[in-house]
Coordinates of C-alpha atoms and ligand atoms in Angstrom, one line a residue:
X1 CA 0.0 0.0 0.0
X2 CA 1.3 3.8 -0.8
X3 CA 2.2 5.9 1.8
X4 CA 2.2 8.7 -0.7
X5 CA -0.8 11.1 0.1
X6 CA -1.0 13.5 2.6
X7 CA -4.7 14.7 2.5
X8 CA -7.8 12.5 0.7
X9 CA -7.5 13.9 -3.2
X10 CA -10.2 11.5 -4.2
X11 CA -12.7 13.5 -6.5
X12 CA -16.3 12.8 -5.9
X13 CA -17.9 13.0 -9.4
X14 CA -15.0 11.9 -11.6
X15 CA -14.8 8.0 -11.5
X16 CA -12.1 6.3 -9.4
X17 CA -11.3 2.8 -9.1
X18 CA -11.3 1.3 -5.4
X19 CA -7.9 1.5 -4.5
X20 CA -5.1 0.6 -6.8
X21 CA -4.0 1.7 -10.5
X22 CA -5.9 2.4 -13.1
X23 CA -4.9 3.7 -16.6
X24 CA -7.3 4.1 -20.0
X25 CA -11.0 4.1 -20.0
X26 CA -12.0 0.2 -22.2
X27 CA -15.0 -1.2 -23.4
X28 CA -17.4 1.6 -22.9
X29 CA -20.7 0.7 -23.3
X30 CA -24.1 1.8 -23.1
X31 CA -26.4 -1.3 -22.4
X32 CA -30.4 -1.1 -21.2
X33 CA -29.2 2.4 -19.7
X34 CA -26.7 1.6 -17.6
X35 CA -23.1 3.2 -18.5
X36 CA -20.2 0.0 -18.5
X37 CA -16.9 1.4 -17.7
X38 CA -13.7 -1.0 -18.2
X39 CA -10.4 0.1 -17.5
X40 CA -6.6 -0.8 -17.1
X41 CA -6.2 -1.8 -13.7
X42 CA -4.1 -3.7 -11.7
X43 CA -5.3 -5.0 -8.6
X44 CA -2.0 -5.2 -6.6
X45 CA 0.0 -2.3 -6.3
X46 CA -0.4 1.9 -7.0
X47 CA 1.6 2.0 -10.0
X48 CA 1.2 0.2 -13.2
X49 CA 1.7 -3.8 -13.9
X50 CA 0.4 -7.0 -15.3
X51 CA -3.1 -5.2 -16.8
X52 CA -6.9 -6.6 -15.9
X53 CA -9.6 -5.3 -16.9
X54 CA -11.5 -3.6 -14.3
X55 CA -15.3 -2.7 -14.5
X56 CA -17.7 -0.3 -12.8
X57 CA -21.5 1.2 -13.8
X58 CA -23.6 3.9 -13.7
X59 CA -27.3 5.3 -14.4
X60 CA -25.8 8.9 -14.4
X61 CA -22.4 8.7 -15.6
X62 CA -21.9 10.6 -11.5
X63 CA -22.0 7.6 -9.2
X64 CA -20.0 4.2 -10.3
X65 CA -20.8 0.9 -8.5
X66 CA -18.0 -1.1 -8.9
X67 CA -17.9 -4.3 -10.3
X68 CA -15.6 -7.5 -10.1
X69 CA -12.4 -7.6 -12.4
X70 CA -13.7 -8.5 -15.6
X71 CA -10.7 -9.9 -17.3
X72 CA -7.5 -11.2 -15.8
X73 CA -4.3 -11.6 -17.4
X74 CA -3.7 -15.0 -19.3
X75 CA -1.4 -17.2 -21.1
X76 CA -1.5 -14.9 -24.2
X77 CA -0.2 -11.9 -21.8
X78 CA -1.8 -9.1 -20.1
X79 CA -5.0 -7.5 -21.2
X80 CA -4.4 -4.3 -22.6
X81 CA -7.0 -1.7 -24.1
X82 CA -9.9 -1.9 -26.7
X83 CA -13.4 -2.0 -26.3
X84 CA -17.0 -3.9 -26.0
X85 CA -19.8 -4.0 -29.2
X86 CA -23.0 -5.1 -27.7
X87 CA -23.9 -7.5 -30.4
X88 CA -27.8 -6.8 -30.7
X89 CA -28.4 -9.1 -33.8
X90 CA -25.9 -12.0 -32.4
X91 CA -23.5 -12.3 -35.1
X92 CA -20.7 -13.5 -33.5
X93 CA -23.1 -16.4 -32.0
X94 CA -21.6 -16.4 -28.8
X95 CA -25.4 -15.1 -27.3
X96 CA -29.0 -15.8 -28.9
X97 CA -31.5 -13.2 -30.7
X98 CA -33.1 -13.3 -27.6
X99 CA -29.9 -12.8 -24.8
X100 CA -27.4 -10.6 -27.2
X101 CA -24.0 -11.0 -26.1
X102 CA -21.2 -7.8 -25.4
X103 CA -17.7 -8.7 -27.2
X104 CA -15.1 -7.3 -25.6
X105 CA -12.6 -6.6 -27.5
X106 CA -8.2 -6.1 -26.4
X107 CA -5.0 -6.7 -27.1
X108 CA -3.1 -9.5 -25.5
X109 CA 0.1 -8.2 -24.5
X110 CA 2.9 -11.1 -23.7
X111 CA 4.6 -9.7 -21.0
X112 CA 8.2 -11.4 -22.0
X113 CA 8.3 -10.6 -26.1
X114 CA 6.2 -7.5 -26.6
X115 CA 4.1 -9.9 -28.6
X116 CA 0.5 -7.8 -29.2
X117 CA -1.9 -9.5 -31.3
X118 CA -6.0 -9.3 -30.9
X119 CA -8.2 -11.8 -28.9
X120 CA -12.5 -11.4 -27.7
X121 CA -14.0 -12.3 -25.1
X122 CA -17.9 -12.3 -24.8
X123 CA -20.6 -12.1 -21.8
X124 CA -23.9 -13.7 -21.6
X125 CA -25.1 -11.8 -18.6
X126 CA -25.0 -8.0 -19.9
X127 CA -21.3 -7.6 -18.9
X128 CA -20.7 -9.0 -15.8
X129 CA -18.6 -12.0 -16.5
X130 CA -16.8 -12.7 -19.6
X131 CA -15.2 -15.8 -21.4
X132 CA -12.2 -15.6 -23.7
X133 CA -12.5 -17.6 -27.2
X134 CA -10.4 -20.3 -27.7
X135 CA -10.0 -18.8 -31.1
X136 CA -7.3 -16.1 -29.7
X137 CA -5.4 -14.2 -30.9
X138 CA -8.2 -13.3 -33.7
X139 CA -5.6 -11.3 -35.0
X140 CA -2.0 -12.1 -34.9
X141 CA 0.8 -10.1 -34.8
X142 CA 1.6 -9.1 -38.8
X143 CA 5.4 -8.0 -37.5
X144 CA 5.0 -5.0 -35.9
X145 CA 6.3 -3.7 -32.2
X146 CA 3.5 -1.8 -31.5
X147 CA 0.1 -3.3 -32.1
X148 CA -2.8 -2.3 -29.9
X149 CA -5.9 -1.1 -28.4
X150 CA -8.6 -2.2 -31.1
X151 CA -11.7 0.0 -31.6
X152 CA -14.5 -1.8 -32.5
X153 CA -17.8 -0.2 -34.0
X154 CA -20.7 -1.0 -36.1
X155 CA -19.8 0.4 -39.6
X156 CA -22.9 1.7 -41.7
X157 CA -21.7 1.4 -44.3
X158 CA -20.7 -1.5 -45.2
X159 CA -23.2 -3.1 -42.8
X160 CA -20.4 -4.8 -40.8
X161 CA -18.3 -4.7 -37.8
X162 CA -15.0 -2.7 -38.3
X163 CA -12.5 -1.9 -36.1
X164 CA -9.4 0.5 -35.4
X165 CA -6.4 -0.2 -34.0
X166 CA -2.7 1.3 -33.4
X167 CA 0.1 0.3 -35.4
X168 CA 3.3 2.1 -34.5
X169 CA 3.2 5.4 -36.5
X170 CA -0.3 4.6 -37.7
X171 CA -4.0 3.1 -37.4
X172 CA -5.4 0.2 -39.5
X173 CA -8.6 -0.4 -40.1
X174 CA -10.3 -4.3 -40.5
X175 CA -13.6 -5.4 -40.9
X176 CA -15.8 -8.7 -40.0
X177 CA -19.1 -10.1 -40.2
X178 CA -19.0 -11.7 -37.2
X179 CA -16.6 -10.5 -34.8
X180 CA -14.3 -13.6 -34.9
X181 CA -12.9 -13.1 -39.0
X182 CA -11.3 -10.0 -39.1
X183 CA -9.8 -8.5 -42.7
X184 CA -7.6 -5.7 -42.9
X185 CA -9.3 -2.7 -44.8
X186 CA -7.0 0.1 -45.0
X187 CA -4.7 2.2 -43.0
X188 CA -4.1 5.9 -42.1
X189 CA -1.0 7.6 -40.9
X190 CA 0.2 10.7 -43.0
X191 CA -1.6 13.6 -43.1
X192 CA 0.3 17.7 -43.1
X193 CA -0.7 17.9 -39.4
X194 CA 0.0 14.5 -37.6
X195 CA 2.6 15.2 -34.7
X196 CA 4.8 12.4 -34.4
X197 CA 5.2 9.3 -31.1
X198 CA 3.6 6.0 -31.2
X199 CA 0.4 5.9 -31.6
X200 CA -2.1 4.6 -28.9
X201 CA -6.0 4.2 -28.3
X202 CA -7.6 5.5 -31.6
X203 CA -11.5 5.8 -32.1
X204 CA -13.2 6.4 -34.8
X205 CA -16.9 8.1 -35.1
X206 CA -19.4 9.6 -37.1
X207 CA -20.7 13.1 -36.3
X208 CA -23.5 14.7 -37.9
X209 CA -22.8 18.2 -38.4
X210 CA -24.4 21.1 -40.9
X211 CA -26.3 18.4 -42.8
X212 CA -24.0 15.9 -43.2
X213 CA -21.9 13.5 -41.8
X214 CA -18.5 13.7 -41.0
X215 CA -15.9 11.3 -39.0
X216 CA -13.4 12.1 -36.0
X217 CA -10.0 10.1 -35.9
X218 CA -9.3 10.5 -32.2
X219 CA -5.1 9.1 -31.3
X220 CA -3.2 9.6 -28.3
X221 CA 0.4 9.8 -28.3
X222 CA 2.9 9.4 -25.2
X223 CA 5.6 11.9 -25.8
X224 CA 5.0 13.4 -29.0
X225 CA 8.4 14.1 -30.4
X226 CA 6.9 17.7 -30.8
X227 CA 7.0 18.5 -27.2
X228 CA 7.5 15.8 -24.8
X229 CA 3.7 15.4 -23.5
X230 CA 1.0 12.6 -23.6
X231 CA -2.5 13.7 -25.4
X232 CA -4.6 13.3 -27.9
X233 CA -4.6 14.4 -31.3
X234 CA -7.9 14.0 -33.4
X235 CA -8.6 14.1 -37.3
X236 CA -11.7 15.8 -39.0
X237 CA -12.4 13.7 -42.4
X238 CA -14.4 11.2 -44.2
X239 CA -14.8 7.5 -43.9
X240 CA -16.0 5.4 -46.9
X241 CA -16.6 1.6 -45.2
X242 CA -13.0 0.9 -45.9
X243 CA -10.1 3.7 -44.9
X244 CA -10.7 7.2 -43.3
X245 CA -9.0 10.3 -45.0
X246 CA -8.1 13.7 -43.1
X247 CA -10.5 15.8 -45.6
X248 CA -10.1 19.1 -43.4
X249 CA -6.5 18.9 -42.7
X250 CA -4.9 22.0 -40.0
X251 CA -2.1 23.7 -40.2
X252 CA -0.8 22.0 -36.7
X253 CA -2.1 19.4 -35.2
X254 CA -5.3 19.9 -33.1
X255 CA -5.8 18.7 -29.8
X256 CA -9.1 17.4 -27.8
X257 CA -7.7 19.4 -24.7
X258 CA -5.0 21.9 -24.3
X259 CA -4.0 20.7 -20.4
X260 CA -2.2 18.1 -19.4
X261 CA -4.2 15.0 -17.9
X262 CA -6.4 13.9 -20.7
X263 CA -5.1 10.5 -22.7
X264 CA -6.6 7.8 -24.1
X265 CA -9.8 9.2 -24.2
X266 CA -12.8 7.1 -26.6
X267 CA -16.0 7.0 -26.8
X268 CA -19.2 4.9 -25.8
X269 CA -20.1 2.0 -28.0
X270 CA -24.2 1.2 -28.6
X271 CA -25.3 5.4 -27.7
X272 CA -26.6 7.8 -29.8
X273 CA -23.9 10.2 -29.8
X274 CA -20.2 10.4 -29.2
X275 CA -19.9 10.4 -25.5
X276 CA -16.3 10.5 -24.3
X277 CA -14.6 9.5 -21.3
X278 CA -10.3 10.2 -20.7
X279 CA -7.9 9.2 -18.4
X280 CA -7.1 12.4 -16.4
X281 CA -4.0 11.5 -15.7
X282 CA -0.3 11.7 -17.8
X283 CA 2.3 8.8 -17.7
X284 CA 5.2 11.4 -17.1
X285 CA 4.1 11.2 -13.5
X286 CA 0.8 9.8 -12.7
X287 CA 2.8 6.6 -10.9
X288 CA 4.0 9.6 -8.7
X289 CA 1.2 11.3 -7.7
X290 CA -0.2 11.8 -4.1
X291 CA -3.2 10.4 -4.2
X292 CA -2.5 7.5 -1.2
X293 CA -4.9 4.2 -1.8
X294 CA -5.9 4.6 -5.3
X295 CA -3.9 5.9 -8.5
X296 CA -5.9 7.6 -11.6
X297 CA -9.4 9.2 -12.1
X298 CA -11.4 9.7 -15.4
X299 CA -12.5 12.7 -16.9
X300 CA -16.4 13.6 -16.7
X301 CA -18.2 11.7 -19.4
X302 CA -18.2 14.9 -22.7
X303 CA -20.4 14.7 -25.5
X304 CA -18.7 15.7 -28.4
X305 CA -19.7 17.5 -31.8
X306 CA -18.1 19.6 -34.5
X307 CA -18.5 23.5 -35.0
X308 CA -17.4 25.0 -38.2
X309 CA -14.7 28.2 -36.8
X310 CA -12.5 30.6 -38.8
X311 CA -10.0 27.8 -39.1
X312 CA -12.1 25.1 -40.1
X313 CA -13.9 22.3 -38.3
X314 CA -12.9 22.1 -34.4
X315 CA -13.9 19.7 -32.2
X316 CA -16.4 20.7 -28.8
X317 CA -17.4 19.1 -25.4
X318 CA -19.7 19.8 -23.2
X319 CA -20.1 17.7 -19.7
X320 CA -22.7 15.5 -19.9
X321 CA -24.3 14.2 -16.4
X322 CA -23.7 17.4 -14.3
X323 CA -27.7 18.6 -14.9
X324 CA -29.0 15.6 -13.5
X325 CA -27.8 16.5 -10.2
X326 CA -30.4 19.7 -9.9
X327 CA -27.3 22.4 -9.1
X328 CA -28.2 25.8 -9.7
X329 CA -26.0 28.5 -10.1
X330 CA -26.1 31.7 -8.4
X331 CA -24.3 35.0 -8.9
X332 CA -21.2 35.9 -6.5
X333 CA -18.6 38.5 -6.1
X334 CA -15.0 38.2 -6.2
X335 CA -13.4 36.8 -2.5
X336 CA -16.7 35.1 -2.1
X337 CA -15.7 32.2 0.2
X338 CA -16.5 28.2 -1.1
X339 CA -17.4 25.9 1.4
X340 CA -17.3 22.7 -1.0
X341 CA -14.4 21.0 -2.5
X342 CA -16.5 20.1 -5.9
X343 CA -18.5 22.5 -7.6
X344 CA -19.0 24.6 -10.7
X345 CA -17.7 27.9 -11.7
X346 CA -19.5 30.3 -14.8
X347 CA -17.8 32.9 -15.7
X348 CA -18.8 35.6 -18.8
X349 CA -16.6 38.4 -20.1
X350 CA -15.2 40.3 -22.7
X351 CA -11.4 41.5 -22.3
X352 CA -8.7 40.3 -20.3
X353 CA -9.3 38.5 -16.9
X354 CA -8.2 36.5 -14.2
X355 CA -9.5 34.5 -11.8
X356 CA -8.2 32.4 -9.0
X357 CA -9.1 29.7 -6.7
X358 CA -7.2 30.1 -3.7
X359 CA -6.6 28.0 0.1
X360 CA -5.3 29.0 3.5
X361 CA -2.1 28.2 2.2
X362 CA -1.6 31.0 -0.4
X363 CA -1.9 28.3 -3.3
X364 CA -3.8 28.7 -5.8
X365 CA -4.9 27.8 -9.3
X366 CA -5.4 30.5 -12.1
X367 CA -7.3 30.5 -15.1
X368 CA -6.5 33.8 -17.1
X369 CA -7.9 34.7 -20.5
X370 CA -5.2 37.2 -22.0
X371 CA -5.1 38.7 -25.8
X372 CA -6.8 36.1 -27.7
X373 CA -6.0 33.0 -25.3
X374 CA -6.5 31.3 -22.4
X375 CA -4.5 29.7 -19.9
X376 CA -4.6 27.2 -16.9
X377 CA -1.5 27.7 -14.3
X378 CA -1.1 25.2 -11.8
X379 CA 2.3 25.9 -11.3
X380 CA 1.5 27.4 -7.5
X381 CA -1.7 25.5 -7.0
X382 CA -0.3 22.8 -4.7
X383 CA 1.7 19.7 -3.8
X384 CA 4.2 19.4 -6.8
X385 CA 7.6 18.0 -5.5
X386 CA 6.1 14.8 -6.1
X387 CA 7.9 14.3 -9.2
X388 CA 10.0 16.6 -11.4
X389 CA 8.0 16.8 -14.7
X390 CA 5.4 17.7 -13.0
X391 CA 7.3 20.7 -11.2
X392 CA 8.5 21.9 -14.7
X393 CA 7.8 25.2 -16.4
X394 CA 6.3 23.1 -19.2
X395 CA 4.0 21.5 -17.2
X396 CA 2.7 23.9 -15.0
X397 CA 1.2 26.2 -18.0
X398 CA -1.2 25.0 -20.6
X399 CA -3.0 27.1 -22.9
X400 CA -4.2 27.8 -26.1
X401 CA -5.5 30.6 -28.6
X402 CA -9.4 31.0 -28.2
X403 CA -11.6 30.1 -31.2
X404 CA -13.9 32.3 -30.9
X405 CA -13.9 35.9 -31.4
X406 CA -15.3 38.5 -28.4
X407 CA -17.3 37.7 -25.7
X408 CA -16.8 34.4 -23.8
X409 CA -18.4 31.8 -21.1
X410 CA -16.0 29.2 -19.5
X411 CA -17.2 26.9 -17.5
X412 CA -15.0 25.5 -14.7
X413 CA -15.5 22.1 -12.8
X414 CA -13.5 21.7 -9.8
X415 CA -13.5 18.3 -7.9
X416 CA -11.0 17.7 -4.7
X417 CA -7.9 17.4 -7.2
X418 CA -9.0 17.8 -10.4
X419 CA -9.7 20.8 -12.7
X420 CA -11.9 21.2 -16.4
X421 CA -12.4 24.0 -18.2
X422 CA -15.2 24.0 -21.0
X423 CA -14.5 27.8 -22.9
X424 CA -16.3 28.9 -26.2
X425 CA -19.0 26.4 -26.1
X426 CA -16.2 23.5 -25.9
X427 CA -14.3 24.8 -28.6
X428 CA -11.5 24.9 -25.7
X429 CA -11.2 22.2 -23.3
X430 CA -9.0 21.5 -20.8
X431 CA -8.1 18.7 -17.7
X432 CA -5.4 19.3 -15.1
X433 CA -5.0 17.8 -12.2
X434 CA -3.7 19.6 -8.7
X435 CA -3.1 18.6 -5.4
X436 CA -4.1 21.4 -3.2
X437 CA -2.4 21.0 0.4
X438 CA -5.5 22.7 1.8
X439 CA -9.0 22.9 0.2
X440 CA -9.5 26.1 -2.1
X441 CA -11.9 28.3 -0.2
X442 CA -11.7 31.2 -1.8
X443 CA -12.6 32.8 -5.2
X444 CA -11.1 36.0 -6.7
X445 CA -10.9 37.6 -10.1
X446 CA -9.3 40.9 -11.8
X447 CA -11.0 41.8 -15.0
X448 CA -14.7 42.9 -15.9
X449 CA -16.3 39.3 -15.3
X450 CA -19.5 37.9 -14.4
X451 CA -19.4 35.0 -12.4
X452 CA -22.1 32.7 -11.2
X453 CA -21.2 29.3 -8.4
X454 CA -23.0 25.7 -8.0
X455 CA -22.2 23.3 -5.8
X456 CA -21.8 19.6 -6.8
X457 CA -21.9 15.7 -6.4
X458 CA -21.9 16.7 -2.1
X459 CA -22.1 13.1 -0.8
X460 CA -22.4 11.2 -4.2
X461 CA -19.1 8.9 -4.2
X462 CA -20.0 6.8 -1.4
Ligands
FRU1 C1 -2.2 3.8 -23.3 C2 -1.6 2.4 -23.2 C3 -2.2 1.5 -24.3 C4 -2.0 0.1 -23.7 C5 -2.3 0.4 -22.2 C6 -1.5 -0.5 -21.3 O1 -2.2 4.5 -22.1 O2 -0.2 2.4 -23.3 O3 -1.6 1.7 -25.5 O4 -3.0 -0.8 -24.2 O5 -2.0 1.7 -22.0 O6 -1.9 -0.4 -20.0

């Protein structure tokens, strides 16, 4: 057990496993209304090490009950990402018409080799307990080091499953009738504005924008050559069955949030729209952090959807879950005092602004909107000697040109140790996480702002 907190940092609305590590979000899916969340765990120590899948639910994407491990390492490796499909029309025969089975999805990952090839697994009961095919791996290893994290989804249209998945310095695509077969369909991994690292977690999904229909490449990258950090990239193109292709290239490559604990981020197989969960967390030094029993928490569940800008197509989010909960804002003024450790900040303006969230201990976290962009410092908002990345220049600033013109509303959602920012509609979005060595319980801002408070989640991570 670590011996590395020094106060409880455990949010209350982002998910958290029990105790122990837990890396990417796997297998969401949305079955009967209930949320499944899998997720890289392992069950013996704080940092990362031989992977199982862990599993937890929700009604409200808020409150988790967790689940027992769903998969466990085997003789193929450890289980490493990908996803679930709940197989409605039975395909892959592992269910009936009547009692649809979920597929999970992952890449078995031989601890001794590097070995990575594809295997399935498949539940009878909705999720709870899965059995691995003796068909795996369903696909083997064509020769390359890096080989992981399939994506499965249903694929309109060619009326067939397909599925994404990381190869090095790209993604390939494959396709199946049934789950089990699986035959390579094309590949993508050049485009002007790809930044460069090995390539991890891709998604793929359809978003309906200005009358048509238009698909997201989402892939994360640990240590972009660029500039040393994990995150996610995401492509805005087209999808014929087969391949994608970057249609609405960028000039540099466009992130899904500017801060610095958001990787590996997908979205929900079998709902409506793109819902999106992260990991907020960064592999430079989330084995490090203070967080005592438990290592890792998820971002809030975002619905994403694209906005035409001056620059093209960008990518928004907006939380999804928080309404449910009934808050209500109301108006305060700068130096009001906060009595809550998780709650919701609105804040409208027009020129340049900062505002603060500070504790008894003169820390405190800054959000400042400044000629055209707007930035997150956490570089005096707490605890940070935990590792030295972390303490870094680079890593204490994020930020990112606005865009949107004028006026603006950012929403901030601050939970125990962890910070998002929702700006311009979505347009800008941004996770960090901080480790306050007090609570903040104070407010302040310079700048012609109007702010409005809620409180959140109070009593909701039991
Ligand atoms: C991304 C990742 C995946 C891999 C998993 C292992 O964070 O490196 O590519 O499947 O974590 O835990």
């Amino acid at each position: 057990m670590s011996t590395k907190g020094n106060r409880d940092f455990r949010p209350e609305i982002h998910f958290t496993p029990p105790d122990m590590w837990m890396n990417d979000p796997n297998g969401m899916v949305y079955i009967d209304g209930v949320y499944h969340l899998f997720y890289q765990k392992y069950p013996y120590d704080t940092v990362w090490g031989p992977m199982y899948w862990g599993h937890a639910v929700s009604r409200d994407l808020l409150k988790w009950k967790h689940m027992p491990i769903a998969l466990h390492p085997d003789e193929l490796g450890y289980i490493f990402s990908g996803s679930c499909v709940y197989d409605a029309d039975n395909t892959s025969g592992y269910g009936t018409k009547e009692n649809p089975p979920v597929i999970a999805l992952f890449t078995s990952h031989d601890s001794e080799t590097g070995l990575e090839q594809q295997s399935i697994a498949y539940s009878t009961d909705g999720g709870k307990h899965f059995e691995k095919s003796y068909r795996n791996p369903i696909i083997s290893n064509p020769g390359i080091s890096d080989f992981r994290d399939p994506k499965a989804f249903w694929n309109p249209l060619k009326k067939c499953w397909s599925l994404v998945l990381a190869a090095c310095d790209r993604v390939q695509f494959y396709a199946s009738k049934d789950l089990k077969e699986w035959t390579k369909t094309g590949e993508f991994g050049t485009c002007e504005n790809h930044a460069s690292g090995v390539f991890e977690c891709p998604d793929l999904f359809p978003v309906h924008v200005d009358g048509k229909v238009l698909w997201v490449l989402l892939i994360s990258m640990t240590t972009t050559v660029e500039d040393g950090k994990s995150r996610t990239q995401y492509f805005v193109g087209d999808f014929d069955g087969d391949t994608f292709t970057c249609t609405y290239s960028a000039d540099e490559p466009l992130w899904v949030d500017f801060g610095f604990d958001n990787y590996a981020g997908v979205t929900f197989q079998n709902y409506d729209e793109p819902l999106f969960i992260g990991w907020a967390q960064n592999w430079g030094y989330a084995a490090e952090v203070p967080t005592n029993e438990f290592c890792g928490q998820m971002t809030l569940a975002r619905k994403l959807s694209l906005k035409m800008t001056g620059v093209g197509y960008r990518l928004c989010g907006k939380p999804e879950g928080l309404k449910q909960n009934g808050a209500s804002a109301y108006p305060i003024e700068s130096g009001a005092h906060i009595a809550s450790e998780t709650f919701g900040i609105r804040m409208h303006g027009s020129g340049d602004a900062m505002l603060y969230l500070k504790n008894c201990k003169g820390q405190r976290l800054t959000l400042e909107v400044k000629e055209g962009r707007i930035s997150v410092d956490r570089g005096l908002a707490g605890k940070r000697d935990f590792h030295e990345q972390f303490m870094t220049e680079q890593y204490s600033k994020a930020e990112m040109k606005r865009l949107a013109a004028g006026d603006y509303d950012i929403e901030l959602i601050f939970d125990v140790s962890v910070l998002e920012v929702f700006a311009d509609d979505g347009l800008e979005m941004c996770t960090m996480v901080v480790y306050p060595e007090a609570p903040y319980d104070k407010v302040k801002w310079q700048g012609d702002l109007k702010v409005e408070f809620y409180t959140i989640g109070t009593g909701l991570h039991a």
